[in-house]
């Protein structure tokens, strides 16, 4: 937590960021025993905070930022893996679990219109969830919780007023482009490097504007960092790094006009 | 296993029961499920044991071989666990052994009564084979780069290995304790 606060002091901050969803995630070595029965058992631990539960199809295996390409095959000895959603009463907070990941989402919803609670709060909540998750897996003898990589993702929605275009907010988009366009998309994949130049992760940055679907733009930033070891300390240090890379990318890719609108400090 | 849709199974139900069902081996659809012996090791225990062993291997540091071997790659470790989960399909199967490879991959093997199954999850290629004590193939082996893996061939060799494992399970004289 000390590093988080130190990092936060060095990072730019925005009084009114356009963020509408954040996901904090850790991906771990598969736990085949974490089936639907165990996931429901896990929900009992969290049902006070996340009383609603939904079953979702499992997401495909995620490739880590510095992992070898993987193959997948369909062969099961029992039931197919599932993903469980556990939601807070107002559905602003969502925990997603399946046998290889634990994800905490915060979402701005039409009902709550809550302000973004900030990374430090989500980190603290995720820390509690992760500790309880690891204890549950150990107590149920389901295997070793071995995180491989972490991810912090931001989904921003930029509502455009009349006469505005996404390039007014986003530096990589050339403002000289024709105004006759129906959509604008910018996507980049970047290696994330440590202080010595070694690749430690990847970052994807997607910006799009769909005028037909509503006069707004989207900015999605997902930063993935590979873990050097599976300790909780290392994992949360990597989460903090992913958060920092995401904030810096958001800051560097947005324009002075956007900074003024969003209250950059 | 006891869903209401089992009405169509060959097993008798209703007034005539259950003596006729005892002989029925139709595990997948049968309406009556009778108690079996307590397994020496359950499928769940064995898969969990294997997952812990793979997790342990991912913690070995670079240069673990005294030279420059990389640590075990996380994606390859995940694939090894998926293969293990597919191979260990029932209770009471023999205990696998695990070893790191110097290319960042790992190997899973079973060696019982002179028969051997080897799953080599290498950095660039996947190999699966099983031989008897005369080195005759017990399965249709594969040894192929990941980008060229044929799903049908992979599933076929996994199914064949399951059969070999089932056969090996009857030959285990001194089961290894799970630690």
mmCIF file of C-alpha atoms in Angstrom, chain A residues 13-249:
data_model
loop_
_atom_site.group_PDB
_atom_site.id
_atom_site.type_symbol
_atom_site.label_atom_id
_atom_site.label_comp_id
_atom_site.label_asym_id
_atom_site.label_seq_id
_atom_site.Cartn_x
_atom_site.Cartn_y
_atom_site.Cartn_z
ATOM 1 C CA UNK A 13 -4.917 12.764 -11.299
ATOM 2 C CA UNK A 14 -8.258 13.934 -12.687
ATOM 3 C CA UNK A 15 -11.109 15.472 -10.711
ATOM 4 C CA UNK A 16 -13.767 14.346 -13.211
ATOM 5 C CA UNK A 17 -12.338 11.395 -15.155
ATOM 6 C CA UNK A 18 -14.633 9.920 -17.825
ATOM 7 C CA UNK A 19 -14.113 6.408 -16.475
ATOM 8 C CA UNK A 20 -17.248 4.247 -16.358
ATOM 9 C CA UNK A 21 -15.705 0.848 -15.638
ATOM 10 C CA UNK A 22 -12.497 -0.471 -14.060
ATOM 11 C CA UNK A 23 -11.361 -4.072 -13.769
ATOM 12 C CA UNK A 24 -8.616 -5.303 -11.459
ATOM 13 C CA UNK A 25 -7.643 -8.882 -12.225
ATOM 14 C CA UNK A 26 -5.195 -11.650 -11.451
ATOM 15 C CA UNK A 27 -4.806 -14.694 -13.684
ATOM 16 C CA UNK A 28 -3.442 -17.835 -12.090
ATOM 17 C CA UNK A 29 -2.426 -21.395 -12.854
ATOM 18 C CA UNK A 30 -5.688 -23.263 -13.532
ATOM 19 C CA UNK A 31 -7.384 -24.864 -10.531
ATOM 20 C CA UNK A 32 -9.385 -27.681 -12.136
ATOM 21 C CA UNK A 33 -11.112 -28.403 -8.824
ATOM 22 C CA UNK A 34 -12.622 -24.926 -8.694
ATOM 23 C CA UNK A 35 -15.873 -26.108 -10.206
ATOM 24 C CA UNK A 36 -19.369 -24.714 -9.888
ATOM 25 C CA UNK A 37 -19.923 -26.299 -6.466
ATOM 26 C CA UNK A 38 -16.763 -24.737 -5.079
ATOM 27 C CA UNK A 39 -17.577 -21.389 -6.687
ATOM 28 C CA UNK A 40 -20.953 -21.386 -5.003
ATOM 29 C CA UNK A 41 -19.197 -22.246 -1.729
ATOM 30 C CA UNK A 42 -16.926 -19.275 -2.334
ATOM 31 C CA UNK A 43 -19.961 -17.076 -2.808
ATOM 32 C CA UNK A 44 -21.117 -17.928 0.711
ATOM 33 C CA UNK A 45 -18.031 -16.106 1.972
ATOM 34 C CA UNK A 46 -18.914 -12.979 0.076
ATOM 35 C CA UNK A 47 -22.672 -12.967 -0.105
ATOM 36 C CA UNK A 48 -23.044 -10.155 2.428
ATOM 37 C CA UNK A 49 -21.104 -7.808 0.156
ATOM 38 C CA UNK A 50 -22.091 -9.450 -3.123
ATOM 39 C CA UNK A 51 -25.551 -10.924 -2.581
ATOM 40 C CA UNK A 52 -26.449 -11.497 -6.222
ATOM 41 C CA UNK A 53 -25.031 -14.432 -8.142
ATOM 42 C CA UNK A 54 -25.156 -15.312 -11.825
ATOM 43 C CA UNK A 55 -23.644 -18.122 -13.872
ATOM 44 C CA UNK A 56 -21.793 -17.146 -17.044
ATOM 45 C CA UNK A 57 -19.954 -19.144 -19.706
ATOM 46 C CA UNK A 58 -16.272 -19.540 -18.909
ATOM 47 C CA UNK A 59 -13.924 -17.191 -20.719
ATOM 48 C CA UNK A 60 -11.222 -18.826 -22.861
ATOM 49 C CA UNK A 61 -7.732 -19.203 -21.363
ATOM 50 C CA UNK A 62 -5.949 -15.860 -21.243
ATOM 51 C CA UNK A 63 -2.477 -15.539 -22.683
ATOM 52 C CA UNK A 64 -0.042 -13.835 -20.363
ATOM 53 C CA UNK A 65 2.028 -10.890 -21.571
ATOM 54 C CA UNK A 66 5.253 -12.887 -21.831
ATOM 55 C CA UNK A 67 3.788 -16.395 -22.018
ATOM 56 C CA UNK A 68 4.309 -18.861 -24.782
ATOM 57 C CA UNK A 69 1.350 -19.218 -27.115
ATOM 58 C CA UNK A 70 -1.040 -21.785 -25.740
ATOM 59 C CA UNK A 71 -3.281 -24.333 -27.350
ATOM 60 C CA UNK A 72 -6.688 -25.256 -26.082
ATOM 61 C CA UNK A 73 -8.735 -28.339 -26.603
ATOM 62 C CA UNK A 74 -12.242 -29.427 -25.755
ATOM 63 C CA UNK A 75 -12.088 -32.514 -23.606
ATOM 64 C CA UNK A 76 -13.691 -32.710 -20.255
ATOM 65 C CA UNK A 77 -14.036 -35.411 -17.694
ATOM 66 C CA UNK A 78 -17.036 -33.749 -16.164
ATOM 67 C CA UNK A 79 -18.867 -30.495 -16.546
ATOM 68 C CA UNK A 80 -17.380 -27.648 -18.530
ATOM 69 C CA UNK A 81 -15.765 -24.835 -16.511
ATOM 70 C CA UNK A 82 -18.054 -21.993 -15.563
ATOM 71 C CA UNK A 83 -17.643 -18.377 -14.570
ATOM 72 C CA UNK A 84 -19.596 -16.962 -11.674
ATOM 73 C CA UNK A 85 -20.608 -13.350 -11.290
ATOM 74 C CA UNK A 86 -21.174 -12.071 -7.775
ATOM 75 C CA UNK A 87 -22.725 -8.622 -7.666
ATOM 76 C CA UNK A 88 -23.265 -5.997 -5.012
ATOM 77 C CA UNK A 89 -26.853 -5.019 -4.332
ATOM 78 C CA UNK A 90 -26.630 -1.963 -6.619
ATOM 79 C CA UNK A 91 -24.582 -3.972 -9.173
ATOM 80 C CA UNK A 92 -21.826 -1.366 -9.189
ATOM 81 C CA UNK A 93 -19.310 -3.938 -7.930
ATOM 82 C CA UNK A 94 -18.862 -7.277 -9.616
ATOM 83 C CA UNK A 95 -16.567 -10.176 -8.740
ATOM 84 C CA UNK A 96 -15.902 -12.596 -11.585
ATOM 85 C CA UNK A 97 -14.321 -15.947 -10.813
ATOM 86 C CA UNK A 98 -13.539 -19.049 -12.794
ATOM 87 C CA UNK A 99 -10.836 -21.658 -12.432
ATOM 88 C CA UNK A 100 -8.012 -19.419 -13.686
ATOM 89 C CA UNK A 101 -8.891 -15.840 -12.715
ATOM 90 C CA UNK A 102 -10.326 -13.502 -10.100
ATOM 91 C CA UNK A 103 -11.586 -10.158 -11.403
ATOM 92 C CA UNK A 104 -13.089 -7.216 -9.526
ATOM 93 C CA UNK A 105 -15.067 -4.745 -11.630
ATOM 94 C CA UNK A 106 -16.438 -1.381 -10.628
ATOM 95 C CA UNK A 107 -19.079 0.025 -12.951
ATOM 96 C CA UNK A 108 -20.844 3.318 -13.132
ATOM 97 C CA UNK A 109 -24.460 2.412 -13.664
ATOM 98 C CA UNK A 110 -27.518 4.419 -14.577
ATOM 99 C CA UNK A 111 -28.897 3.692 -11.132
ATOM 100 C CA UNK A 112 -25.923 4.674 -9.014
ATOM 101 C CA UNK A 113 -24.132 7.394 -11.054
ATOM 102 C CA UNK A 114 -21.385 6.959 -8.472
ATOM 103 C CA UNK A 115 -18.122 8.759 -8.885
ATOM 104 C CA UNK A 116 -15.139 6.536 -9.612
ATOM 105 C CA UNK A 117 -14.046 5.266 -6.174
ATOM 106 C CA UNK A 118 -10.364 5.438 -7.168
ATOM 107 C CA UNK A 119 -7.780 2.716 -7.622
ATOM 108 C CA UNK A 120 -6.613 2.777 -4.002
ATOM 109 C CA UNK A 121 -10.087 1.720 -2.842
ATOM 110 C CA UNK A 122 -10.425 -0.992 -5.481
ATOM 111 C CA UNK A 123 -6.951 -2.263 -4.602
ATOM 112 C CA UNK A 124 -7.863 -2.518 -0.943
ATOM 113 C CA UNK A 125 -11.078 -4.365 -1.750
ATOM 114 C CA UNK A 126 -9.248 -6.668 -4.149
ATOM 115 C CA UNK A 127 -6.598 -7.337 -1.508
ATOM 116 C CA UNK A 128 -9.307 -8.534 0.902
ATOM 117 C CA UNK A 129 -10.968 -10.665 -1.773
ATOM 118 C CA UNK A 130 -7.677 -12.202 -2.860
ATOM 119 C CA UNK A 131 -6.691 -13.140 0.699
ATOM 120 C CA UNK A 132 -10.072 -14.752 1.315
ATOM 121 C CA UNK A 133 -9.963 -16.489 -2.042
ATOM 122 C CA UNK A 134 -6.493 -17.942 -1.368
ATOM 123 C CA UNK A 135 -7.560 -19.141 2.093
ATOM 124 C CA UNK A 136 -10.655 -20.777 0.622
ATOM 125 C CA UNK A 137 -8.665 -22.623 -2.053
ATOM 126 C CA UNK A 138 -6.201 -23.859 0.559
ATOM 127 C CA UNK A 139 -8.888 -24.934 3.010
ATOM 128 C CA UNK A 140 -10.729 -26.832 0.273
ATOM 129 C CA UNK A 141 -7.467 -28.454 -0.927
ATOM 130 C CA UNK A 142 -8.120 -27.391 -4.503
ATOM 131 C CA UNK A 143 -4.469 -26.789 -5.357
ATOM 132 C CA UNK A 144 -1.900 -24.012 -5.172
ATOM 133 C CA UNK A 145 -2.920 -20.445 -5.927
ATOM 134 C CA UNK A 146 -0.165 -19.424 -8.318
ATOM 135 C CA UNK A 147 -0.804 -16.040 -9.971
ATOM 136 C CA UNK A 148 0.909 -15.620 -13.346
ATOM 137 C CA UNK A 149 -0.008 -12.105 -14.415
ATOM 138 C CA UNK A 150 -2.212 -9.200 -13.431
ATOM 139 C CA UNK A 151 -4.252 -6.686 -15.378
ATOM 140 C CA UNK A 152 -5.734 -3.273 -14.662
ATOM 141 C CA UNK A 153 -8.213 -2.052 -17.281
ATOM 142 C CA UNK A 154 -10.055 1.218 -17.689
ATOM 143 C CA UNK A 155 -13.068 1.859 -19.840
ATOM 144 C CA UNK A 156 -13.733 5.552 -20.357
ATOM 145 C CA UNK A 157 -16.732 7.067 -22.032
ATOM 146 C CA UNK A 158 -16.280 10.573 -23.411
ATOM 147 C CA UNK A 159 -19.619 12.267 -23.988
ATOM 148 C CA UNK A 160 -19.187 14.744 -26.792
ATOM 149 C CA UNK A 161 -21.152 17.936 -26.978
ATOM 150 C CA UNK A 162 -22.231 19.435 -30.279
ATOM 151 C CA UNK A 163 -19.281 20.294 -32.482
ATOM 152 C CA UNK A 164 -16.829 18.151 -30.550
ATOM 153 C CA UNK A 165 -14.965 15.161 -31.983
ATOM 154 C CA UNK A 166 -12.940 12.492 -30.233
ATOM 155 C CA UNK A 167 -9.732 13.920 -31.670
ATOM 156 C CA UNK A 168 -10.381 17.030 -29.610
ATOM 157 C CA UNK A 169 -9.692 14.812 -26.616
ATOM 158 C CA UNK A 170 -7.218 12.301 -28.012
ATOM 159 C CA UNK A 171 -3.794 13.311 -29.238
ATOM 160 C CA UNK A 172 -3.081 10.348 -31.546
ATOM 161 C CA UNK A 173 -6.121 11.168 -33.634
ATOM 162 C CA UNK A 174 -5.332 13.689 -36.316
ATOM 163 C CA UNK A 175 -7.746 16.603 -36.185
ATOM 164 C CA UNK A 176 -7.282 17.224 -39.901
ATOM 165 C CA UNK A 177 -9.239 14.076 -40.724
ATOM 166 C CA UNK A 178 -12.414 14.575 -42.701
ATOM 167 C CA UNK A 179 -15.569 15.356 -40.781
ATOM 168 C CA UNK A 180 -17.524 13.105 -43.124
ATOM 169 C CA UNK A 181 -16.379 9.947 -41.328
ATOM 170 C CA UNK A 182 -18.870 7.562 -39.745
ATOM 171 C CA UNK A 183 -16.509 6.085 -37.215
ATOM 172 C CA UNK A 184 -13.005 6.526 -35.863
ATOM 173 C CA UNK A 185 -10.890 3.767 -34.308
ATOM 174 C CA UNK A 186 -7.356 3.890 -33.010
ATOM 175 C CA UNK A 187 -5.739 0.813 -31.520
ATOM 176 C CA UNK A 188 -2.221 0.194 -30.310
ATOM 177 C CA UNK A 189 -0.337 -2.607 -28.556
ATOM 178 C CA UNK A 190 2.730 -1.617 -26.604
ATOM 179 C CA UNK A 191 5.355 -3.534 -24.673
ATOM 180 C CA UNK A 192 5.706 -2.368 -21.090
ATOM 181 C CA UNK A 193 9.303 -2.251 -19.883
ATOM 182 C CA UNK A 194 11.030 -2.036 -16.547
ATOM 183 C CA UNK A 195 13.755 0.479 -15.702
ATOM 184 C CA UNK A 196 16.357 -1.749 -17.343
ATOM 185 C CA UNK A 197 14.469 -2.067 -20.624
ATOM 186 C CA UNK A 198 13.235 -5.600 -20.082
ATOM 187 C CA UNK A 199 9.718 -6.429 -21.267
ATOM 188 C CA UNK A 200 7.490 -7.035 -18.260
ATOM 189 C CA UNK A 201 4.076 -6.725 -19.849
ATOM 190 C CA UNK A 202 1.858 -5.359 -22.583
ATOM 191 C CA UNK A 203 -0.625 -2.550 -22.883
ATOM 192 C CA UNK A 204 -3.499 -2.247 -25.319
ATOM 193 C CA UNK A 205 -5.035 1.129 -26.020
ATOM 194 C CA UNK A 206 -8.249 1.401 -28.009
ATOM 195 C CA UNK A 207 -10.049 4.602 -28.860
ATOM 196 C CA UNK A 208 -13.179 4.671 -30.923
ATOM 197 C CA UNK A 209 -16.049 6.911 -31.859
ATOM 198 C CA UNK A 210 -19.273 5.559 -33.246
ATOM 199 C CA UNK A 211 -21.334 8.528 -34.276
ATOM 200 C CA UNK A 212 -24.255 6.408 -35.431
ATOM 201 C CA UNK A 213 -24.562 4.748 -32.035
ATOM 202 C CA UNK A 214 -24.495 7.948 -30.001
ATOM 203 C CA UNK A 215 -22.324 11.014 -29.863
ATOM 204 C CA UNK A 216 -19.605 9.718 -27.593
ATOM 205 C CA UNK A 217 -16.166 8.176 -27.717
ATOM 206 C CA UNK A 218 -14.586 5.254 -25.889
ATOM 207 C CA UNK A 219 -11.082 4.948 -24.507
ATOM 208 C CA UNK A 220 -10.074 1.499 -23.288
ATOM 209 C CA UNK A 221 -6.688 0.930 -21.687
ATOM 210 C CA UNK A 222 -5.647 -2.528 -20.466
ATOM 211 C CA UNK A 223 -2.207 -3.042 -18.907
ATOM 212 C CA UNK A 224 -0.924 -6.565 -18.204
ATOM 213 C CA UNK A 225 2.175 -7.298 -16.147
ATOM 214 C CA UNK A 226 3.792 -10.736 -15.770
ATOM 215 C CA UNK A 227 4.714 -11.821 -12.256
ATOM 216 C CA UNK A 228 8.268 -12.825 -11.476
ATOM 217 C CA UNK A 229 7.076 -14.776 -8.461
ATOM 218 C CA UNK A 230 3.678 -15.708 -7.116
ATOM 219 C CA UNK A 231 3.825 -14.001 -3.728
ATOM 220 C CA UNK A 232 0.984 -11.629 -2.772
ATOM 221 C CA UNK A 233 3.511 -8.811 -2.335
ATOM 222 C CA UNK A 234 4.844 -9.266 -5.851
ATOM 223 C CA UNK A 235 1.320 -9.546 -7.203
ATOM 224 C CA UNK A 236 0.141 -6.283 -5.681
ATOM 225 C CA UNK A 237 3.333 -4.503 -6.716
ATOM 226 C CA UNK A 238 2.578 -5.591 -10.281
ATOM 227 C CA UNK A 239 -1.026 -4.403 -9.959
ATOM 228 C CA UNK A 240 0.289 -1.012 -8.870
ATOM 229 C CA UNK A 241 2.643 -0.954 -11.835
ATOM 230 C CA UNK A 242 -0.201 -1.825 -14.207
ATOM 231 C CA UNK A 243 -2.293 0.956 -12.711
ATOM 232 C CA UNK A 244 0.566 3.451 -13.131
ATOM 233 C CA UNK A 245 1.149 2.469 -16.757
ATOM 234 C CA UNK A 246 -2.576 2.863 -17.426
ATOM 235 C CA UNK A 247 -2.841 6.295 -15.846
ATOM 236 C CA UNK A 248 0.239 7.538 -17.684
ATOM 237 C CA UNK A 249 -1.055 6.234 -21.015
#
